[in-house]
Amino acid sequence: MKTVLSGIRPTGDLHLGNYIGALRNFVEMQHQYNCYFFIADFHSLTTHPTPENIQGNVRSVLAQYIACGLDPEKATIYIQSDVPEVIELYLYLNMNAYLGELERCSSFKEKIRQHPDNVNAGLLTYPTLMAADILIHKANFVPVGKDQEQHLEMARTFGNRFNRMYGEDYFPEPQAFNFGKELVKIPALNGAGKMGKSEGESSTIFLTDTPKQIEKKVKRAVTDAGPTEPNSPMSEPIANLFQLMNVVSEPDTIVFFKEKYNDCSIRYGDLKKQLAEDMIAFVNPIREKIEAVMADEKNLNRVAEMGKEKAKASAGKTIREVRELIGFKPY
Ligand code: TYM
């Protein structure tokens, strides 16, 4: 059976981009494949969170995973720091990851630009840790958004390099996956960029947002002056609103507003009202479920414990085999 793995950094509440880019995709696969979904808390250390931050975020992200439909009886849901075997593989992969290729990684370049005062080694080797996450369970498919495409490419490079070095076809080639379709980038509401913390909380729809918060955010979404000629091309902010509609609205609704755009009779206020309504209908059931799951502390502990055991069994096996290949034989 093929293996599927994905993960999210616990840097706050999950948003619509996480859900559409990675989670929903994964939820659909969990019944057909051997599945691992984890909380990437080691990765979150690059930005130096406090111990309280980490604890709270890990717990709420775990609850949000379950509320989104991850089934702890089917998939192995675990916390990365519960599986230190991954750090050992990270070390081995780092020995054959070269400075030039790590420096060329676009997420690294972006982070240097955003935080020139915090260019740490963890940031530089972020792609090798991510490769270790994937290779430790010998994953074949990795449901992710478009922003992770280059990291997946690097995971393939590191896995293949290891295989060549030790003369064995050990790690399979992990593929970024979105049900055979193009990877997606869910846009922010500010007219540019992708939805996520870096574009600001007011441009991001969180799965924990109340109807009032969603309404307010969508109302303030960036638009343009409106089309002046029939069938004119859409500016980025408007195309983004339509892309969000594609996610949450009925096909008829989208056709209706596209026609209005094309004959120049569109009123962006109406478009936003509809988008907010559909977004609320989409997010509300998830938010309500999150509240219910969060309240059941015992169940959260049980899920984390169960996931830890299963993930450690799989990771431990890989590490034993990798040690043998490298030449660390047991005496
Ligand atoms: P992170 O935590 O930034 O995002 C988690 C997942 O959500 C997707 N995503 C989006 N997809 C579409 N549109 C958006 N606006 C959007 N924003 C976020 C991301 O593509 C990702 O799939 N490095 C990873 C976490 C990670 C990981 C892994 C993932 C660590 N190890 C191993 C897969 C496999 C990250 O920072 O994602």
mmCIF file of C-alpha atoms and ligand atoms in Angstrom, residues 5-9 15 17-18 21-22 38 40 43 126 130 133-134 142-148 151 184-186 194-195, ligand 1:
data_model
loop_
_atom_site.group_PDB
_atom_site.id
_atom_site.type_symbol
_atom_site.label_atom_id
_atom_site.label_comp_id
_atom_site.label_asym_id
_atom_site.label_seq_id
_atom_site.Cartn_x
_atom_site.Cartn_y
_atom_site.Cartn_z
ATOM 1 C CA LEU A 5 2.210 12.067 4.561
ATOM 2 C CA SER A 6 1.621 15.722 5.238
ATOM 3 C CA GLY A 7 2.052 18.276 7.989
ATOM 4 C CA ILE A 8 1.434 21.824 9.124
ATOM 5 C CA ARG A 9 3.485 24.131 11.341
ATOM 6 C CA HIS A 15 -6.733 28.923 7.791
ATOM 7 C CA GLY A 17 -5.286 28.004 2.654
ATOM 8 C CA ASN A 18 -4.072 25.164 4.906
ATOM 9 C CA GLY A 21 -4.008 23.222 0.083
ATOM 10 C CA ALA A 22 -3.228 20.261 2.308
ATOM 11 C CA PHE A 38 1.760 15.477 11.779
ATOM 12 C CA ALA A 40 5.561 20.250 12.595
ATOM 13 C CA HIS A 43 9.902 23.521 12.211
ATOM 14 C CA TYR A 126 14.513 23.705 6.861
ATOM 15 C CA MET A 130 11.162 18.545 5.809
ATOM 16 C CA ASP A 133 9.766 14.144 7.802
ATOM 17 C CA ILE A 134 8.756 12.693 4.460
ATOM 18 C CA VAL A 142 2.546 14.495 -0.025
ATOM 19 C CA PRO A 143 -0.622 16.637 -0.132
ATOM 20 C CA VAL A 144 0.565 20.262 -0.039
ATOM 21 C CA GLY A 145 -0.150 23.694 -1.481
ATOM 22 C CA LYS A 146 1.808 25.238 -4.334
ATOM 23 C CA ASP A 147 4.220 27.030 -1.986
ATOM 24 C CA GLN A 148 5.739 23.679 -0.947
ATOM 25 C CA HIS A 151 10.625 21.708 -0.879
ATOM 26 C CA VAL A 184 -3.211 25.267 -5.416
ATOM 27 C CA LYS A 185 -2.392 28.647 -3.966
ATOM 28 C CA ILE A 186 -5.335 30.142 -2.083
ATOM 29 C CA LYS A 194 -1.191 33.940 -0.670
ATOM 30 C CA MET A 195 -3.470 33.486 2.279
HETATM 31 P P1 TYM B 1 2.693 25.501 6.428
HETATM 32 O O1 TYM B 1 2.493 25.222 7.866
HETATM 33 O O2 TYM B 1 3.134 26.854 6.008
HETATM 34 O O3 TYM B 1 1.378 25.173 5.641
HETATM 35 C C1 TYM B 1 0.750 23.911 5.797
HETATM 36 C C2 TYM B 1 0.148 23.446 4.507
HETATM 37 O O4 TYM B 1 -0.816 24.389 4.048
HETATM 38 C C3 TYM B 1 -0.515 24.764 2.723
HETATM 39 N N1 TYM B 1 -0.857 26.182 2.532
HETATM 40 C C4 TYM B 1 -1.517 26.638 1.472
HETATM 41 N N2 TYM B 1 -2.019 25.996 0.391
HETATM 42 C C5 TYM B 1 -2.667 26.748 -0.525
HETATM 43 N N3 TYM B 1 -2.843 28.102 -0.411
HETATM 44 C C6 TYM B 1 -2.349 28.770 0.658
HETATM 45 N N4 TYM B 1 -2.544 30.081 0.769
HETATM 46 C C7 TYM B 1 -1.651 28.034 1.651
HETATM 47 N N5 TYM B 1 -1.039 28.371 2.815
HETATM 48 C C8 TYM B 1 -0.546 27.217 3.335
HETATM 49 C C9 TYM B 1 0.984 24.553 2.557
HETATM 50 O O5 TYM B 1 1.324 24.386 1.207
HETATM 51 C C10 TYM B 1 1.176 23.303 3.378
HETATM 52 O O6 TYM B 1 0.869 22.165 2.603
HETATM 53 N N6 TYM B 1 6.960 23.192 5.555
HETATM 54 C C11 TYM B 1 5.543 22.983 5.734
HETATM 55 C C12 TYM B 1 5.208 22.033 6.875
HETATM 56 C C13 TYM B 1 5.888 20.727 6.753
HETATM 57 C C14 TYM B 1 5.546 19.681 5.872
HETATM 58 C C15 TYM B 1 6.503 18.645 6.113
HETATM 59 C C16 TYM B 1 4.540 19.500 4.919
HETATM 60 C C17 TYM B 1 6.982 20.326 7.461
HETATM 61 N N7 TYM B 1 7.347 19.088 7.077
HETATM 62 C C18 TYM B 1 6.467 17.448 5.404
HETATM 63 C C19 TYM B 1 4.510 18.284 4.211
HETATM 64 C C20 TYM B 1 5.459 17.304 4.461
HETATM 65 C C21 TYM B 1 4.937 24.317 6.027
HETATM 66 O O7 TYM B 1 5.563 25.212 6.516
HETATM 67 O O8 TYM B 1 3.625 24.400 5.771
#
